Coordinates of C-alpha atoms and ligand atoms in Angstrom, one line a residue:
X22 CA 0.0 0.0 0.0
X23 CA 2.8 2.4 0.9
X24 CA 4.4 1.7 -2.4
X25 CA 1.2 2.3 -4.3
X26 CA 0.5 5.7 -2.7
X27 CA 4.1 6.8 -3.4
X28 CA 3.4 6.2 -7.0
X29 CA 0.6 8.8 -7.1
X30 CA 1.3 12.5 -7.5
X31 CA -0.8 13.2 -4.4
X32 CA 1.9 11.6 -2.3
X33 CA 4.9 13.8 -1.4
X34 CA 7.1 10.8 -2.0
X35 CA 6.1 10.8 -5.7
X36 CA 8.2 14.0 -6.3
X37 CA 11.8 13.1 -6.3
X38 CA 13.8 16.1 -7.5
X39 CA 16.3 17.2 -4.9
X40 CA 16.1 20.7 -6.4
X41 CA 12.7 21.6 -5.0
X42 CA 12.8 23.5 -1.8
X43 CA 11.8 26.8 -0.3
X44 CA 15.0 28.6 -1.3
X45 CA 14.8 27.6 -5.0
X46 CA 11.1 28.7 -5.1
X47 CA 11.8 31.9 -3.2
X48 CA 14.6 33.2 -5.5
X49 CA 12.4 32.6 -8.6
X50 CA 9.4 34.1 -6.8
X51 CA 11.2 37.3 -5.9
X52 CA 12.5 37.7 -9.4
X53 CA 8.9 37.4 -10.6
X54 CA 7.6 39.8 -8.0
X55 CA 9.7 42.6 -9.4
X56 CA 9.5 41.5 -13.0
X57 CA 5.8 41.0 -13.2
X58 CA 5.1 44.3 -11.4
X59 CA 7.1 46.0 -14.1
X60 CA 5.2 44.1 -16.8
X61 CA 1.9 45.2 -15.3
X62 CA 2.9 48.8 -15.1
X63 CA 4.4 49.0 -18.6
X64 CA 1.3 47.2 -19.9
X65 CA -1.0 49.7 -18.4
X66 CA 1.1 52.5 -19.9
X67 CA 0.9 50.9 -23.3
X68 CA -2.9 50.9 -23.1
X69 CA -2.9 54.6 -22.1
X70 CA -0.6 55.4 -25.0
X71 CA -3.3 54.3 -27.4
X72 CA -5.5 57.2 -26.4
X73 CA -8.4 54.9 -25.6
X74 CA -10.3 57.6 -23.7
X75 CA -10.2 59.9 -26.7
X76 CA -12.2 58.0 -29.3
X77 CA -13.9 54.6 -29.6
X78 CA -11.7 54.1 -32.7
X79 CA -8.6 53.8 -30.6
X80 CA -10.2 51.7 -27.9
X81 CA -9.9 48.0 -28.2
X82 CA -11.6 47.4 -24.8
X83 CA -14.6 49.7 -24.8
X84 CA -16.3 47.9 -21.9
X85 CA -13.4 48.4 -19.5
X86 CA -15.5 50.5 -17.1
X87 CA -13.6 51.3 -13.9
X88 CA -10.4 49.6 -15.2
X89 CA -9.8 52.8 -17.2
X90 CA -9.6 54.9 -14.0
X91 CA -5.9 55.7 -14.4
X92 CA -5.9 56.8 -18.1
X93 CA -4.2 60.1 -18.8
X94 CA -3.1 62.2 -21.8
X95 CA 0.0 60.4 -23.1
X96 CA 2.9 62.9 -23.4
X97 CA 4.9 63.6 -26.5
X98 CA 8.3 63.8 -24.8
X99 CA 10.8 62.3 -24.4
X100 CA 10.3 61.3 -28.0
X101 CA 11.5 57.7 -27.3
X102 CA 9.0 57.2 -24.4
X103 CA 6.9 54.5 -26.0
X104 CA 10.0 52.9 -27.5
X105 CA 11.3 52.4 -23.9
X106 CA 8.1 51.4 -22.2
X107 CA 7.0 48.9 -24.8
X108 CA 10.5 47.6 -25.5
X109 CA 10.8 46.9 -21.8
X110 CA 7.3 45.3 -21.7
X111 CA 7.9 42.8 -24.5
X112 CA 11.6 42.1 -23.9
X113 CA 11.1 41.6 -20.2
X114 CA 8.0 39.4 -20.8
X115 CA 9.9 37.1 -23.1
X116 CA 13.0 37.1 -20.8
X117 CA 10.9 36.0 -17.8
X118 CA 9.4 32.9 -19.5
X119 CA 12.0 30.5 -18.2
X120 CA 11.7 32.0 -14.7
X121 CA 8.0 31.5 -14.8
X122 CA 8.2 27.9 -16.0
X123 CA 10.8 27.1 -13.4
X124 CA 8.8 28.7 -10.7
X125 CA 5.7 26.7 -11.6
X126 CA 7.7 23.5 -11.9
X127 CA 9.1 24.1 -8.4
X128 CA 5.7 24.2 -6.7
X129 CA 3.9 21.7 -8.8
X130 CA 3.7 19.1 -6.0
X131 CA 1.5 21.5 -4.1
X132 CA -1.1 21.4 -6.8
X133 CA -1.7 17.7 -5.9
X134 CA -1.7 17.8 -2.1
X135 CA -4.6 16.1 -0.3
X136 CA -7.2 17.0 0.8
X137 CA -7.7 19.6 -1.9
X138 CA -9.6 21.9 0.5
X139 CA -8.9 21.8 4.3
X140 CA -10.9 24.9 5.3
X141 CA -12.6 27.9 3.9
X142 CA -9.4 30.0 4.0
X143 CA -7.5 27.2 2.4
X144 CA -10.1 26.8 -0.3
X145 CA -9.9 30.5 -1.1
X146 CA -6.2 30.4 -1.2
X147 CA -6.3 27.5 -3.7
X148 CA -8.8 29.4 -5.8
X149 CA -6.5 32.4 -5.9
X150 CA -3.7 30.0 -7.0
X151 CA -5.8 28.8 -9.8
X152 CA -6.3 32.3 -11.0
X153 CA -2.6 33.0 -10.4
X154 CA -1.2 30.0 -12.4
X155 CA -3.9 30.2 -15.1
X156 CA -3.6 33.9 -15.4
X157 CA 0.2 33.8 -15.6
X158 CA 0.2 31.2 -18.4
X159 CA -2.6 33.0 -20.2
X160 CA -0.9 36.4 -20.1
X161 CA 2.5 35.1 -21.2
X162 CA 0.9 33.0 -23.9
X163 CA -1.3 35.7 -25.4
X164 CA 1.6 38.2 -25.2
X165 CA 4.1 35.9 -27.0
X166 CA 1.5 34.8 -29.6
X167 CA 0.6 38.4 -30.4
X168 CA 4.2 39.4 -30.8
X169 CA 5.2 36.3 -32.8
X170 CA 2.1 35.7 -34.9
X171 CA 1.3 39.4 -35.3
X172 CA -2.0 40.0 -37.1
X173 CA -2.7 36.3 -37.5
X174 CA -3.9 36.6 -33.9
X175 CA -7.5 37.6 -34.0
X176 CA -8.5 41.2 -33.1
X177 CA -9.5 39.9 -29.7
X178 CA -5.9 40.0 -28.4
X179 CA -6.4 43.4 -26.7
X180 CA -9.4 42.5 -24.6
X181 CA -8.0 39.1 -23.7
X182 CA -4.6 40.4 -22.7
X183 CA -6.1 43.5 -20.9
X184 CA -8.8 41.9 -18.8
X185 CA -6.6 38.9 -18.2
X186 CA -3.9 41.2 -16.8
X187 CA -6.3 42.6 -14.2
X188 CA -7.5 39.2 -13.1
X189 CA -4.0 37.8 -13.0
X190 CA -2.6 40.9 -11.2
X191 CA -5.3 40.8 -8.5
X192 CA -4.4 37.1 -7.8
X193 CA -0.7 38.0 -8.0
X194 CA -1.0 40.7 -5.4
X195 CA -2.8 38.4 -3.0
X196 CA -0.2 35.8 -3.5
X197 CA 2.7 38.2 -3.1
X198 CA 1.2 39.7 0.1
X199 CA 1.0 36.1 1.5
X200 CA 4.3 34.8 0.4
X201 CA 6.8 37.7 0.1
X202 CA 7.8 37.8 3.8
X203 CA 8.7 34.1 3.8
X204 CA 10.4 34.3 0.5
X205 CA 12.6 37.2 1.7
X206 CA 13.5 35.2 4.9
X207 CA 14.3 32.1 2.8
X208 CA 16.7 34.0 0.5
X209 CA 18.3 35.9 3.4
X210 CA 19.1 32.7 5.2
X211 CA 20.3 31.0 2.1
X212 CA 23.6 30.1 3.5
X213 CA 22.7 29.8 7.1
X214 CA 21.2 26.5 8.1
X215 CA 18.4 27.5 10.5
X216 CA 15.5 25.8 12.0
X217 CA 12.6 26.3 9.7
X218 CA 8.9 25.8 10.3
X219 CA 7.7 22.5 8.8
X220 CA 5.3 24.4 6.4
X221 CA 8.2 26.0 4.7
X222 CA 9.9 22.7 4.1
X223 CA 6.9 21.1 2.5
X224 CA 8.4 21.6 -1.0
X225 CA 11.4 19.4 -0.1
X226 CA 11.1 15.9 -1.4
X227 CA 11.0 13.3 1.5
X228 CA 12.9 10.8 -0.6
X229 CA 15.0 12.7 -3.1
X230 CA 16.8 11.2 -6.0
X231 CA 20.6 11.7 -6.0
X232 CA 21.4 15.2 -7.3
X233 CA 22.7 15.6 -10.8
X234 CA 23.0 19.4 -10.5
X235 CA 23.1 21.7 -7.5
X236 CA 20.3 24.2 -6.8
X237 CA 22.6 27.0 -7.6
X238 CA 23.5 25.3 -10.9
X239 CA 19.8 25.0 -11.7
X240 CA 19.3 28.7 -11.0
X241 CA 22.1 29.4 -13.4
X242 CA 20.5 27.3 -16.0
X243 CA 17.2 29.2 -15.7
X244 CA 19.1 32.5 -15.7
X245 CA 21.0 31.3 -18.8
X246 CA 17.8 30.5 -20.6
X247 CA 16.5 34.0 -19.8
X248 CA 19.8 35.6 -20.9
X249 CA 19.6 33.7 -24.2
X250 CA 16.0 34.9 -24.8
X251 CA 17.0 38.5 -23.8
X252 CA 20.0 38.4 -26.2
X253 CA 17.8 37.2 -29.1
X254 CA 15.0 39.7 -28.5
X255 CA 16.4 43.0 -27.2
X256 CA 18.0 43.8 -30.5
X257 CA 14.6 44.5 -32.1
X258 CA 14.2 47.6 -29.9
X259 CA 17.8 48.6 -29.7
X260 CA 18.5 48.9 -33.4
X261 CA 21.8 49.4 -35.2
X262 CA 23.9 46.3 -35.8
X263 CA 22.2 44.7 -32.8
X264 CA 19.0 44.3 -34.9
X265 CA 20.6 41.3 -36.5
X266 CA 20.9 39.6 -33.1
X267 CA 17.1 39.7 -32.7
X268 CA 16.6 36.2 -34.0
X269 CA 13.4 35.8 -32.1
X270 CA 11.9 39.0 -33.4
X271 CA 8.8 38.6 -35.6
X272 CA 8.4 39.7 -39.2
X273 CA 10.9 37.9 -41.3
X274 CA 8.2 39.4 -43.6
X275 CA 8.7 42.4 -45.8
X276 CA 12.4 43.1 -46.5
X277 CA 12.8 46.8 -46.0
X278 CA 15.8 46.9 -48.3
X279 CA 18.5 49.4 -47.9
X280 CA 18.7 53.2 -48.4
X281 CA 16.8 56.0 -46.8
X282 CA 13.5 53.9 -46.6
X283 CA 15.4 50.8 -45.5
X284 CA 13.9 50.4 -42.0
X285 CA 11.3 48.0 -40.6
X286 CA 8.0 47.9 -42.5
X287 CA 5.0 46.9 -40.5
X288 CA 2.5 46.2 -43.3
X289 CA 3.3 46.7 -46.9
X290 CA 1.2 48.8 -49.3
X291 CA 0.2 45.6 -51.1
X292 CA -0.8 43.9 -47.8
X293 CA -3.0 46.9 -46.9
X294 CA -4.6 46.8 -50.3
X295 CA -3.4 50.2 -51.3
X296 CA -4.1 50.8 -55.0
X297 CA -1.2 52.7 -56.6
X298 CA -3.7 54.6 -58.8
X299 CA -5.3 56.2 -55.7
X300 CA -2.0 57.4 -54.4
X301 CA -0.7 58.8 -57.7
X302 CA 0.2 62.5 -57.5
X303 CA -2.3 63.4 -60.2
X304 CA -5.2 61.8 -58.3
X305 CA -4.5 61.9 -54.6
X306 CA -5.7 64.8 -52.6
X307 CA -5.5 65.3 -48.9
X308 CA -8.8 66.4 -47.5
X309 CA -8.5 68.6 -44.4
X310 CA -11.7 69.3 -42.4
X311 CA -12.0 71.8 -39.6
X312 CA -13.9 74.7 -38.1
X313 CA -13.9 76.9 -41.2
X314 CA -14.6 74.1 -43.7
X315 CA -12.8 71.8 -46.0
X316 CA -9.5 72.2 -47.8
X317 CA -8.1 69.9 -50.5
X318 CA -4.4 69.7 -51.0
X319 CA -2.3 67.9 -53.6
X320 CA 1.2 66.6 -52.6
X321 CA 2.6 69.5 -54.6
X322 CA 0.5 71.9 -52.5
X323 CA 1.7 70.3 -49.3
X324 CA 5.4 70.7 -50.4
X325 CA 4.8 74.5 -50.8
X326 CA 3.8 74.8 -47.1
X327 CA 6.5 75.4 -44.5
X328 CA 8.3 72.1 -44.0
X329 CA 9.9 70.9 -40.8
X330 CA 12.2 68.0 -39.9
X331 CA 12.1 65.8 -36.8
X332 CA 14.2 62.8 -35.8
X333 CA 11.7 60.3 -34.5
X334 CA 11.4 56.5 -34.2
X335 CA 8.6 54.1 -35.0
X336 CA 7.8 52.0 -32.0
X337 CA 5.3 49.2 -32.3
X338 CA 3.2 47.5 -29.6
X339 CA 4.9 44.3 -30.7
X340 CA 8.1 45.6 -29.1
X341 CA 10.2 46.3 -32.1
X342 CA 11.2 49.9 -32.8
X343 CA 13.4 51.7 -35.2
X344 CA 16.2 54.1 -34.3
X345 CA 15.4 57.8 -35.0
X346 CA 14.6 58.5 -38.6
X347 CA 14.6 62.0 -40.1
X348 CA 11.1 62.8 -41.2
X349 CA 10.2 66.0 -43.1
X350 CA 6.7 67.4 -43.7
X351 CA 4.0 69.7 -42.6
X352 CA 3.3 70.3 -38.9
X353 CA 0.0 69.0 -37.8
X354 CA -0.7 72.3 -36.0
X355 CA -0.1 74.2 -39.3
X356 CA -2.7 72.0 -41.0
X357 CA -5.1 72.8 -38.1
X358 CA -4.5 76.5 -38.7
X359 CA -5.4 76.1 -42.4
X360 CA -8.9 75.1 -41.4
X361 CA -9.5 77.8 -38.8
X362 CA -7.9 76.5 -35.6
X363 CA -5.7 79.4 -34.8
X364 CA -5.1 79.1 -31.1
X365 CA -4.4 75.8 -29.4
X366 CA -5.2 73.0 -31.9
X367 CA -8.0 70.5 -31.1
X368 CA -8.0 66.7 -31.4
X369 CA -7.5 65.1 -34.8
X370 CA -9.0 62.1 -36.6
X371 CA -6.8 60.7 -39.3
X372 CA -8.1 58.3 -42.0
X373 CA -6.1 56.4 -44.5
X374 CA -6.7 55.6 -48.2
X375 CA -6.8 52.0 -46.9
X376 CA -10.3 50.5 -46.9
X377 CA -10.0 47.5 -44.5
X378 CA -8.0 46.8 -41.4
X379 CA -8.1 47.9 -37.8
X380 CA -5.3 50.5 -38.1
X381 CA -6.6 52.5 -41.1
X382 CA -7.9 55.2 -38.7
X383 CA -6.5 56.8 -35.5
X384 CA -7.4 59.6 -33.2
X385 CA -4.7 62.0 -31.9
X386 CA -5.1 64.1 -28.8
X387 CA -4.8 67.9 -28.9
X388 CA -1.4 67.7 -27.0
X389 CA 0.0 65.5 -29.8
X390 CA -1.3 67.7 -32.5
X391 CA 0.2 70.8 -30.8
X392 CA 3.8 69.3 -30.6
X393 CA 6.0 71.1 -33.1
X394 CA 7.6 67.7 -34.0
X395 CA 4.3 66.1 -34.9
X396 CA 4.2 66.0 -38.7
X397 CA 2.3 64.9 -41.7
X398 CA 5.5 63.5 -43.2
X399 CA 6.2 63.6 -46.9
X400 CA 9.8 62.5 -46.8
X401 CA 12.1 60.3 -44.7
X402 CA 15.8 60.5 -44.4
X403 CA 16.0 62.9 -47.4
X404 CA 13.9 60.9 -49.8
X405 CA 10.2 60.7 -50.7
X406 CA 8.4 58.2 -48.5
X407 CA 8.4 54.8 -50.1
X408 CA 5.0 53.2 -50.9
X409 CA 5.4 50.8 -48.0
X410 CA 6.2 53.6 -45.5
X411 CA 3.0 55.5 -46.5
X412 CA 3.5 57.5 -49.7
X413 CA 2.2 60.1 -50.4
X414 CA 1.9 61.2 -46.7
X415 CA 1.9 59.7 -43.2
X416 CA 1.5 60.9 -39.7
X417 CA 4.5 60.8 -37.3
X418 CA 4.1 61.8 -33.7
X419 CA 6.8 61.8 -31.0
X420 CA 6.5 59.2 -28.2
X421 CA 3.4 57.7 -29.7
X422 CA 2.8 54.0 -30.4
X423 CA 3.3 53.1 -34.1
X424 CA -0.4 52.4 -34.5
X425 CA -1.1 56.1 -34.3
X426 CA 1.3 56.9 -37.1
X427 CA -1.2 56.4 -39.9
X428 CA 0.2 55.7 -43.4
X429 CA -1.3 56.6 -46.8
X430 CA -3.3 59.4 -45.2
X431 CA -6.4 60.6 -47.1
X432 CA -8.4 62.7 -44.7
X433 CA -7.8 64.7 -41.5
X434 CA -10.6 66.0 -39.4
X435 CA -9.8 68.6 -36.7
X436 CA -12.2 69.0 -33.8
X437 CA -13.1 68.1 -30.3
X438 CA -13.4 64.3 -30.2
X439 CA -14.3 63.9 -26.5
Ligands
MTE13 N1 -3.0 52.9 -42.9 C1 -2.3 52.3 -42.0 N2 -1.3 52.9 -41.2 C2 -0.6 52.2 -40.3 C3 -0.8 50.8 -40.1 C4 -1.7 50.2 -40.9 O1 -1.9 49.0 -40.8 N3 -2.5 50.9 -41.8 N4 0.0 50.2 -39.2 C5 0.5 51.0 -38.1 C6 1.4 50.3 -37.2 S1 0.7 49.1 -36.2 C7 2.7 50.6 -37.1 S2 3.8 49.9 -36.0 C8 3.3 51.6 -38.1 C9 4.6 51.0 -38.8 O2 5.1 51.9 -39.7 P1 6.2 51.4 -40.8 O3 5.6 50.3 -41.5 O4 6.5 52.6 -41.6 O5 7.4 51.0 -40.0 O6 2.4 52.0 -39.0 C10 1.1 52.3 -38.6 N5 0.3 52.9 -39.6
MO14 MO1 2.3 48.5 -34.7

């Protein structure tokens, strides 16, 4: 009988790894405590950066209710702000995958302990663990899938990842509040052999197999895995020669080629269904609508207006970003003035020639329109925009997520959107 129960995962004796123990779990737990908090905060920032409060067009989770309590007007400086916050979000998320998996592995015996529920309090704790483990796997999986599969992932990514994050983080906070004191104690006393309450030793196998690697070695192994992922991801948001080290970065896709337009292309003109006949100089007109009416401008007309240059990156929600590119074009606030907005400019709705796709329209907030570096760009790095980067004209706004930098612009409507 004893032999039989030892063969079931509900028996502590079933779990033989000598690595499991409070210290191993505590080190990983403390790394996740810090890392996941940063993920949560940068994730919330990413959502705020989309301007969801401004227009339903920008909002992928219109039913968020109270969860939008913290939203604020995303600033336009420093101009690399979203590059930093979203680069950290995606790179850190990928880097933490081995830590998360090792942490879950280290506590797996606890999932099987009997009886499953000892008391009401114990029942609630187990329920929160279910949300914690399920939530962690769900958030990491949806995040990685979105980054890797890009638009293959259905449009439901945003609500799934956003609501999932709140459920998960609530469980995470509960868990952290309960466990952090013990985890800190375990790590502090790492080298001192102290008497420890039995409850904290319950992770230790009662009949361990002989060790093939030390706990420290196992931690190095996990850290090495994280380092490898970091090294093959970070390049996508660092740029320069490091871009080639970003083996894990998505989009083998469109080759941007070399030359002034030779930087990452998110979606090509062909993919977005842009008909070259519509963007031809003889046909294309920019329609600008505002307080005093409507103005139509050819690309030639736009080139006669005062032109300004700004060095700005493109930074995508997927974590990749470009280094600063030199954009040249007409200031958004000058276009507002053309249609009667003389003082502080209002909000702006930008629409593309593109007919289908979630990102063919975007709303910009008044503070973004007002920034002297916010442009309707006609050129990049001294050359006309290429068709894939948005010819004849595209929006570029400092510190904004790439999705707000609408390409192949057809229409701009100035006015209060709230
Ligand atoms: N019309 C239109 N504009 C668009 C998009 C789009 O799909 N359609 N994608 C946006 C996204 S998500 C990003 S990250 C940037 C990428 O710009 P790039 O392809 O020039 O690098 O364009 C933005 N502008
Ligand atoms: Mo993007």
